[in-house]
CSV table of C-alpha atoms and ligand atoms in Angstrom, one decimal:
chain,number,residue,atom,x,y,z
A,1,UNK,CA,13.2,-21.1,51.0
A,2,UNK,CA,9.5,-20.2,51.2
A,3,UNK,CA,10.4,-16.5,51.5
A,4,UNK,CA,12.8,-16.2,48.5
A,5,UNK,CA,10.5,-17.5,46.3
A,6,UNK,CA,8.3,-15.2,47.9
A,7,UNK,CA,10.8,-12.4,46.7
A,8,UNK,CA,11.5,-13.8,43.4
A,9,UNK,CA,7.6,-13.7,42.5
A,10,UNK,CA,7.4,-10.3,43.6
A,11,UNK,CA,10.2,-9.3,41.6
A,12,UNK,CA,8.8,-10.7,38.7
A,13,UNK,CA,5.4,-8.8,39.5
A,14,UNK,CA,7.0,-5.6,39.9
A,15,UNK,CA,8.8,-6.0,36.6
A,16,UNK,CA,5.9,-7.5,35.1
A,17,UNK,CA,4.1,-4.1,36.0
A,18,UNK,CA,7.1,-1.8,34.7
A,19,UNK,CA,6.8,-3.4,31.5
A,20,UNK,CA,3.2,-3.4,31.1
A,21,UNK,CA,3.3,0.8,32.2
A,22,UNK,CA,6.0,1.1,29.3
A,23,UNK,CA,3.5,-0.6,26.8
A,24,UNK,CA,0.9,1.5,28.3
A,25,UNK,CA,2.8,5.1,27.7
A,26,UNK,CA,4.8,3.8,25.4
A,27,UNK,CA,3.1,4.6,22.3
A,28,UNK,CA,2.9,8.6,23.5
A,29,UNK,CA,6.9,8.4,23.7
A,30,UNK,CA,7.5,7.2,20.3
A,31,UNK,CA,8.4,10.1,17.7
A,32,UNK,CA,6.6,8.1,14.5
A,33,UNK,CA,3.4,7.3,16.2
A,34,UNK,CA,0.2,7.4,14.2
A,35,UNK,CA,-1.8,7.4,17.2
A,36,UNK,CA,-0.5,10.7,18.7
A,37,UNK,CA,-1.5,13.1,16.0
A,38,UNK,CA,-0.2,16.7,15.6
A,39,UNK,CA,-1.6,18.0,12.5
A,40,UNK,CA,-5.0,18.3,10.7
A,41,UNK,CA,-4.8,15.8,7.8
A,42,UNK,CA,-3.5,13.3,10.9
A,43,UNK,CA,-5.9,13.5,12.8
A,44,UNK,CA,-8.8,13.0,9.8
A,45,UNK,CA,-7.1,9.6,9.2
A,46,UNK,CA,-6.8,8.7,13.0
A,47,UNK,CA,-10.8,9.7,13.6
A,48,UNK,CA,-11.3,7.3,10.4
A,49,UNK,CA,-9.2,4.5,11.8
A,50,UNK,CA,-11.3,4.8,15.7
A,51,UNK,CA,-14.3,4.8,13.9
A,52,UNK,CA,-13.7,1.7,11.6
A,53,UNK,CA,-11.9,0.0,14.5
A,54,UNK,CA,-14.7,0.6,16.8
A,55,UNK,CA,-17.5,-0.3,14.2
A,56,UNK,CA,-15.5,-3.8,13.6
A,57,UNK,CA,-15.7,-4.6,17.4
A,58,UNK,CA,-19.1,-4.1,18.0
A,59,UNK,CA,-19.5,-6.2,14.8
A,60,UNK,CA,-17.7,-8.7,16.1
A,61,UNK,CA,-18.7,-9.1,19.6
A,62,UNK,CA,-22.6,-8.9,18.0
A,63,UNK,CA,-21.2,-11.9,15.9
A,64,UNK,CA,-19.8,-13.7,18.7
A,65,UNK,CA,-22.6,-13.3,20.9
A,66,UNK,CA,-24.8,-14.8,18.0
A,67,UNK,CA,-22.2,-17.6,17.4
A,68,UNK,CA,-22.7,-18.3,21.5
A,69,UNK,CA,-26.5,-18.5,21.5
A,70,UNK,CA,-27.0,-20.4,18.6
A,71,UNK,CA,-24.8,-23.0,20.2
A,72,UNK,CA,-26.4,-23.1,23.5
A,73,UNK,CA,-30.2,-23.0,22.1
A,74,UNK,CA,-29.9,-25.2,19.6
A,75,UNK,CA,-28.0,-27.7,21.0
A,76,UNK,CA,-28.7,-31.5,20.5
A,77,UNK,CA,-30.7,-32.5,23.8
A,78,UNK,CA,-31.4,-35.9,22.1
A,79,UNK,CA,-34.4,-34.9,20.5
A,80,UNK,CA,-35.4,-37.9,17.9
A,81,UNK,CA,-35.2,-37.2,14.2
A,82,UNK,CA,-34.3,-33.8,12.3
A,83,UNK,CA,-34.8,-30.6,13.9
A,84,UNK,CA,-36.7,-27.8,11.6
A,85,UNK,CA,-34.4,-27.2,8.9
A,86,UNK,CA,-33.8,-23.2,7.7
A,87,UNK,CA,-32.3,-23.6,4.3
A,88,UNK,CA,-33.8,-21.4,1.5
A,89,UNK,CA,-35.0,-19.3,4.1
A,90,UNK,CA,-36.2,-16.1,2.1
A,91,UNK,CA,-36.0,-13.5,5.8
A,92,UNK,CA,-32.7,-14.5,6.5
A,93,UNK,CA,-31.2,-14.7,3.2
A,94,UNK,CA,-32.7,-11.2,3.0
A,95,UNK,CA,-31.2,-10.4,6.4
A,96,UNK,CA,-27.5,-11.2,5.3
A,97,UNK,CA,-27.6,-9.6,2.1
A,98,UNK,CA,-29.0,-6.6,3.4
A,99,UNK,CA,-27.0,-6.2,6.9
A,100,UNK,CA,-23.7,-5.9,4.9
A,101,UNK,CA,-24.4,-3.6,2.4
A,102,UNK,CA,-25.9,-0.9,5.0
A,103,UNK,CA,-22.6,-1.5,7.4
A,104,UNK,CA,-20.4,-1.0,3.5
A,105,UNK,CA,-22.2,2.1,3.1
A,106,UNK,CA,-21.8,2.9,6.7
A,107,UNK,CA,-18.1,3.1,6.7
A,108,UNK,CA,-18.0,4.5,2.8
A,109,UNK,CA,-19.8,7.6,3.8
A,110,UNK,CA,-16.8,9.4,6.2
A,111,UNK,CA,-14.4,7.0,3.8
A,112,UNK,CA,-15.1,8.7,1.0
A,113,UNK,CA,-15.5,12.3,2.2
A,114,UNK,CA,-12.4,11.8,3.9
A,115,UNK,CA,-10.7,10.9,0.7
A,116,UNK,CA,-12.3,14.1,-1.4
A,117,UNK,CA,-10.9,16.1,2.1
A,118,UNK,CA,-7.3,14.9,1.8
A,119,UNK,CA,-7.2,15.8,-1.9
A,120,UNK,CA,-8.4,18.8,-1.6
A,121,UNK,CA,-5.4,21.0,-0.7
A,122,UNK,CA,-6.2,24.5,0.4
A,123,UNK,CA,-6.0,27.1,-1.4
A,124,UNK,CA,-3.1,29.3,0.9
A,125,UNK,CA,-1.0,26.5,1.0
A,126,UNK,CA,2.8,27.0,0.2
A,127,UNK,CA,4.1,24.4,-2.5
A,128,UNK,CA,7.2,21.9,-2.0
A,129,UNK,CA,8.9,19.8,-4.4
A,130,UNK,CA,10.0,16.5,-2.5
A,131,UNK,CA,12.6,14.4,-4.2
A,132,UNK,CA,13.4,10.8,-3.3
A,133,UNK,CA,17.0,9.7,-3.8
A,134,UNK,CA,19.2,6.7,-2.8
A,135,UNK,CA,18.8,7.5,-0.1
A,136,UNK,CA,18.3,10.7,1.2
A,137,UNK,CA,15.5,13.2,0.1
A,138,UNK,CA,16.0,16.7,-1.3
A,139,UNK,CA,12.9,19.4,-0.5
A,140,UNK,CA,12.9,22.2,-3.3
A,141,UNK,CA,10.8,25.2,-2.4
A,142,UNK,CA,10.1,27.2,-5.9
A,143,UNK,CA,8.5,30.0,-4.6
A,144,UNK,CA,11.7,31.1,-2.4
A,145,UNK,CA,14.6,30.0,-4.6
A,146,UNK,CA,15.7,27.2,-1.9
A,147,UNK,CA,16.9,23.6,-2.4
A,148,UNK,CA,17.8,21.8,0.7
A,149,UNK,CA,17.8,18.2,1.8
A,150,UNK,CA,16.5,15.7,4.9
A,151,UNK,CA,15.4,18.6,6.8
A,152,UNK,CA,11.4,20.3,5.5
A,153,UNK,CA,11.0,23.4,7.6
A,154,UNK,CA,7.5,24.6,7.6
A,155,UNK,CA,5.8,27.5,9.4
A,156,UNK,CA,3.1,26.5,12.5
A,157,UNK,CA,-0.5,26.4,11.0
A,158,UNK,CA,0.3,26.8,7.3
A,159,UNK,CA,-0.8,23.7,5.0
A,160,UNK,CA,2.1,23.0,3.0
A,161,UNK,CA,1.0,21.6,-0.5
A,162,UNK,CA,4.0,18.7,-1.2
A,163,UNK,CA,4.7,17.3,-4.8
A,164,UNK,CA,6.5,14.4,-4.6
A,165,UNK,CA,8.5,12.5,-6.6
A,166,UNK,CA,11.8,10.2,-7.4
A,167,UNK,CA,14.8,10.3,-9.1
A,168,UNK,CA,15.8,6.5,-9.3
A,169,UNK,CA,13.8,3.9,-7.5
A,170,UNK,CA,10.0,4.1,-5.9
A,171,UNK,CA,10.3,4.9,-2.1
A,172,UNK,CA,7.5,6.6,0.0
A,173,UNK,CA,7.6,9.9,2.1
A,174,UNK,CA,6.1,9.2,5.7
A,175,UNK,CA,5.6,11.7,8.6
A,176,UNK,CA,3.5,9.6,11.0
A,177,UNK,CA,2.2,12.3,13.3
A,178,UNK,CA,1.2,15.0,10.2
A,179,UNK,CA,0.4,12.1,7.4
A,180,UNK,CA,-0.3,9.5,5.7
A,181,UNK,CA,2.2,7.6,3.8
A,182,UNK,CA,2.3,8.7,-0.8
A,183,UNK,CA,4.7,7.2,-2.7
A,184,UNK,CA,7.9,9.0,-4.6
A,185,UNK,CA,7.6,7.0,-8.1
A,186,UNK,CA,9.8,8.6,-10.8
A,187,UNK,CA,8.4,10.3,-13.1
A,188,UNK,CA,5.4,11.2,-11.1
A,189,UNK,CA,4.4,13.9,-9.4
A,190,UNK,CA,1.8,12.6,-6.5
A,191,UNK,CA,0.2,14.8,-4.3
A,192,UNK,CA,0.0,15.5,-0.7
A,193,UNK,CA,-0.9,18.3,1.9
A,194,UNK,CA,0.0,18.3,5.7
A,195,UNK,CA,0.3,20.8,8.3
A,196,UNK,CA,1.6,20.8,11.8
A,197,UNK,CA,-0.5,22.6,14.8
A,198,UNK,CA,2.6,23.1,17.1
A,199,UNK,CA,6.5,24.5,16.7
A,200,UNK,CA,8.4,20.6,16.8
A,201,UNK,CA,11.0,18.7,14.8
A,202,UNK,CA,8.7,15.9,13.5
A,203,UNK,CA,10.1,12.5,12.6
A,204,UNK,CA,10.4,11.2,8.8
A,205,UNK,CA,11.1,7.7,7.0
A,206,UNK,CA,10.5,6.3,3.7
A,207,UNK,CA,8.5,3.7,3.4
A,208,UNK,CA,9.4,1.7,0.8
A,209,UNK,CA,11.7,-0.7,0.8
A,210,UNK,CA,14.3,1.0,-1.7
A,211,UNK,CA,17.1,-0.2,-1.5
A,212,UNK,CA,20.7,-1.3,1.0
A,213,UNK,CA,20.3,2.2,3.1
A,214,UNK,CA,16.6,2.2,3.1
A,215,UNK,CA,16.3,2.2,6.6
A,216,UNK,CA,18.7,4.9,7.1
A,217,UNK,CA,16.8,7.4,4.7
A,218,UNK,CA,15.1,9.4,7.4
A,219,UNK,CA,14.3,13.1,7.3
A,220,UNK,CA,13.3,15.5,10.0
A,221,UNK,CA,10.3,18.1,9.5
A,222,UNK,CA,11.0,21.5,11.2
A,223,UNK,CA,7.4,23.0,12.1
A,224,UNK,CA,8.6,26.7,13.3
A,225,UNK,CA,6.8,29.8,15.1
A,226,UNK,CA,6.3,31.9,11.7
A,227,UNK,CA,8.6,34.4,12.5
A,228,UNK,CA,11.4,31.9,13.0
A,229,UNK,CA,10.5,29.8,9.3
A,230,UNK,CA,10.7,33.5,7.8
A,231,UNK,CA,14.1,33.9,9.6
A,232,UNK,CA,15.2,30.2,8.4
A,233,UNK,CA,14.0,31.3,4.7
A,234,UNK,CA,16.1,34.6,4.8
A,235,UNK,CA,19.2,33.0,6.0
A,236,UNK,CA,18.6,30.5,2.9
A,237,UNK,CA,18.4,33.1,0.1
A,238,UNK,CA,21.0,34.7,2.1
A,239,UNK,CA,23.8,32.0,2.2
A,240,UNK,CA,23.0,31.9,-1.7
A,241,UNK,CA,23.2,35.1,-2.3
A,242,UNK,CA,26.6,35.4,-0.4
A,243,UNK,CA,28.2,32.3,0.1
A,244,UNK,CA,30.7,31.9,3.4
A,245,UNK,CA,33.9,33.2,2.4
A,246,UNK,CA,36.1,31.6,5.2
A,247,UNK,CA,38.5,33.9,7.2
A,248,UNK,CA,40.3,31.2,9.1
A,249,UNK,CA,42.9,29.5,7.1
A,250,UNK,CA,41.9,26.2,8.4
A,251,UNK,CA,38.2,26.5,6.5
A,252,UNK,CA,39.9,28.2,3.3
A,253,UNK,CA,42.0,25.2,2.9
A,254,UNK,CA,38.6,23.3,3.3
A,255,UNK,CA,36.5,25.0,0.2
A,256,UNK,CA,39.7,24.7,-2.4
A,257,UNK,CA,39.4,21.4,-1.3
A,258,UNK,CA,35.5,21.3,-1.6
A,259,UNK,CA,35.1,22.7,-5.2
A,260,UNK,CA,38.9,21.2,-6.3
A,261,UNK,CA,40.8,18.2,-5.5
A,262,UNK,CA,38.6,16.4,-3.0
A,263,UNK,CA,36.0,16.3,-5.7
A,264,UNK,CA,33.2,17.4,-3.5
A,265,UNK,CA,31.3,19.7,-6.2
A,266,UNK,CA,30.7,16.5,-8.3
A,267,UNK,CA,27.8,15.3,-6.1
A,268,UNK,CA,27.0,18.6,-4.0
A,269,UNK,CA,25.7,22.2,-4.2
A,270,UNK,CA,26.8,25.2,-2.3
A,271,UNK,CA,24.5,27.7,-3.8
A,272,UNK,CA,27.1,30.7,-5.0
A,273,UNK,CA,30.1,28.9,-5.1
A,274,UNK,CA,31.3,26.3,-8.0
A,275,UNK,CA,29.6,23.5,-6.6
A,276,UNK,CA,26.8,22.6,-8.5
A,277,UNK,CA,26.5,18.7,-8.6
A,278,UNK,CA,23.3,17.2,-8.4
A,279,UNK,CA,23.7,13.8,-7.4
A,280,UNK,CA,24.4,14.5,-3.4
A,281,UNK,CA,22.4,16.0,-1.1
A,282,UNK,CA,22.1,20.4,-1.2
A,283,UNK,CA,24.9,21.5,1.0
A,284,UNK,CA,24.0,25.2,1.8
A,285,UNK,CA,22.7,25.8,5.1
A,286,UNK,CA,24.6,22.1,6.1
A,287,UNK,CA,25.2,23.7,9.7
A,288,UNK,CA,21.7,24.5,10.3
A,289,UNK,CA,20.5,21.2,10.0
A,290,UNK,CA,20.1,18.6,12.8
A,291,UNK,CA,21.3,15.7,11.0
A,292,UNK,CA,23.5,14.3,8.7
A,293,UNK,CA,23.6,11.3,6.5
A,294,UNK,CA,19.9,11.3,6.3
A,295,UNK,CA,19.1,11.5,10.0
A,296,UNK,CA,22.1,8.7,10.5
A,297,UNK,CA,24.1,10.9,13.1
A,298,UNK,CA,23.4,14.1,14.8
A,299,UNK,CA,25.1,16.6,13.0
A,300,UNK,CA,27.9,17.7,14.9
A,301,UNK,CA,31.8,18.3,13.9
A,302,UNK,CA,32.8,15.1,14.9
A,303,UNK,CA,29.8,13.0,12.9
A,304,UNK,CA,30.7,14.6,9.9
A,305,UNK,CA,34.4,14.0,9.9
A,306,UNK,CA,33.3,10.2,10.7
A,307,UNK,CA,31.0,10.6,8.0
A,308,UNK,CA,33.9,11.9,5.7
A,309,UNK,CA,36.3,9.3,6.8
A,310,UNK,CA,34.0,6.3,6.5
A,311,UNK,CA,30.5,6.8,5.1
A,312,UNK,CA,29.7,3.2,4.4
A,313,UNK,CA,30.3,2.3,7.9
A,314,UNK,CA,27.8,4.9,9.0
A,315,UNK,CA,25.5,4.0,6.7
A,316,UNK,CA,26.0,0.7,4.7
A,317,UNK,CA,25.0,1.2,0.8
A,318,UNK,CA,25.5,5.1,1.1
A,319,UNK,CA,26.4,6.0,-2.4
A,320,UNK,CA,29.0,8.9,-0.8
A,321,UNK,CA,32.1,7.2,-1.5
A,322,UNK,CA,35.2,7.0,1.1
A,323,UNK,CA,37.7,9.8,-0.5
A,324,UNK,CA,40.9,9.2,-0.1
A,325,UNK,CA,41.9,12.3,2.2
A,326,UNK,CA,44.1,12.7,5.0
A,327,UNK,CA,43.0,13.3,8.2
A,328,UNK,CA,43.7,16.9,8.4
A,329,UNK,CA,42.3,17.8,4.7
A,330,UNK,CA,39.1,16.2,6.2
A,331,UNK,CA,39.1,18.5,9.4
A,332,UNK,CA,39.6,21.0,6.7
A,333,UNK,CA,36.5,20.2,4.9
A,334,UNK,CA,34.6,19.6,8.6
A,335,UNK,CA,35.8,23.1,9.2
A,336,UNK,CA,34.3,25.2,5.7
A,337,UNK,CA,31.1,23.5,6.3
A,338,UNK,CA,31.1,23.7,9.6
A,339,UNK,CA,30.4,27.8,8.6
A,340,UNK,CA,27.3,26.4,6.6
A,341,UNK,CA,25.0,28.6,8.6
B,1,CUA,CU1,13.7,5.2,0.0
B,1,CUA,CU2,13.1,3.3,1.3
């Protein structure tokens, strides 16, 4: 008896401890994680968030430690009559005016030049258009000719100067470990510069709650070796400049199907070809990407012909409709974009 409730306690010590080392590491772990910085304009808002954190503890343990003695040294001993009273009292009304507005000025003085820093973007940075949309996001890079979507691929070291910006609704482009938050409003163009110290695939969301799929309106951001973004950007201008032109019969059927009957090129792009709608994500360079769906599924053959065949249960308020297809006119389509790349 005595023993297994021995047992029982140290089983509920040891996974007491396993859950406490998870909290511990866990915040290292997490890909959205404001607190594990990888990129200049992160790290200025993390050093400004220690500091003020840090200055508000000392504050407060001063304060609490002040708070203790008053209580113990001027506690009623039973003294007869009233003790010395303090009211009106021209040092410490001085005091607590005077304490407050040096700790205000204090924490303005790195607030503020870190606000002229972030809006400062510099001057070799490469421009991006970033477009909110129910609920995905499209990156437009004018410079190079390329419109994609969900996935920002930036070269390592480069500060990348983003405009962004909404179509529809107000939603808010986040990359925790490069950034701070700026909202998409339409008709706006707000500004925002990041850059990433190491090659990664950085985590995304929006930020604001925009709607039924908000939650599922992620977006990945590709940081790449220079060499390999230049290699990325060539392959972009080069899908445009010569669109796939399937060979298997399979992936033919698929683009008539694309830019005819399946009614594909009313929403989407496929730089080259027909397909010029606006309304749907950019689909050149679809196989390239890591994701569909807005970072909803892992973009592989089978997630995109479950994507096809049933968007809104992927992704509940997704604005792609269901078409009605059979299922081997949808491997068809799975197929031609499969050669996205
Ligand atoms: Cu867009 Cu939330």
């Amino acid at each position: 008896m005595a023993s297994s409730k021995r047992r029982r306690m140290l089983q509920a010590g040891r996974a007491g401890g396993a859950l406490l080392a998870m909290g511990l590491t866990g915040c290292a772990a997490l890909p959205q994680s404001t607190i594990d910085v990888a990129g200049p304009v992160a790290r200025r808002q993390l050093e400004l968030l220690n500091f003020t954190t840090w200055l508000m503890v000392v504050i407060g343990v001063l304060v609490a430690l002040a708070v203790v003695y008053v209580m113990l040294r001027f506690r009623d001993r039973g003294q007869p009559g009233r003790p010395p009273q303090t009211r009106g009292h021209r040092g410490l009304q001085i005091a607590w005016t005077v304490i407050p507005i040096l700790i205000v000025i204090y924490k303005a003085v790195p607030t503020v030049a870190d606000a002229f820093y972030l809006a400062e973007t510099p001057p070799n940075a490469m421009q991006v258009n970033v477009i909110g949309h129910q609920w995905w996001w499209e990156f437009q890079y004018p410079d190079l000719g390329i419109t994609t979507a969900n996935e920002l691929h930036i070269p390592v070291g480069q500060p990348v100067d983003l405009r962004v910006s909404s179509v529809d609704v107000i939603h808010s482009f986040w990359v925790p470990r490069l950034a701070g938050k700026v909202d998409a409003i339409p008709g706006r163009s707000n500004k925002l510069w990041l850059q990433a110290d190491q090659a990664e695939i950085f985590w995304g969301q929006c930020a604001e709650l925009c709607g039924t799929a908000h939650a599922h309106m992620a977006f990945r951001v590709v940081a790449q070796p220079p060499d390999a973004y230049a290699a990325w950007t060539r392959r972009m201008q080069d899908l445009a400049a010569h669109p796939v032109t399937p060979a298997d019969p399979v992936a033919a059927r698929g683009q008539e199907l694309f830019t005819g009957k399946a009614g594909c090129l009313g929403c989407h792009t496929i730089a080259g070809t027909r397909a010029a709608g606006k309304v749907g994500p950019n689909l050149t360079g679809l196989a390239l990407r890591t994701t569909i769906g807005a970072a909803a599924l892992d973009n592989t053959a089978e997630n995109l012909s479950r994507w096809i065949h049933h968007p809104a249960e992927v992704k509940p308020g997704a604005l792609m409709p269901k078409l009605p297809l059979t299922d081997a006119e949808i491997q068809q389509l799975v197929a031609y974009l499969r050669l996205q790349k």
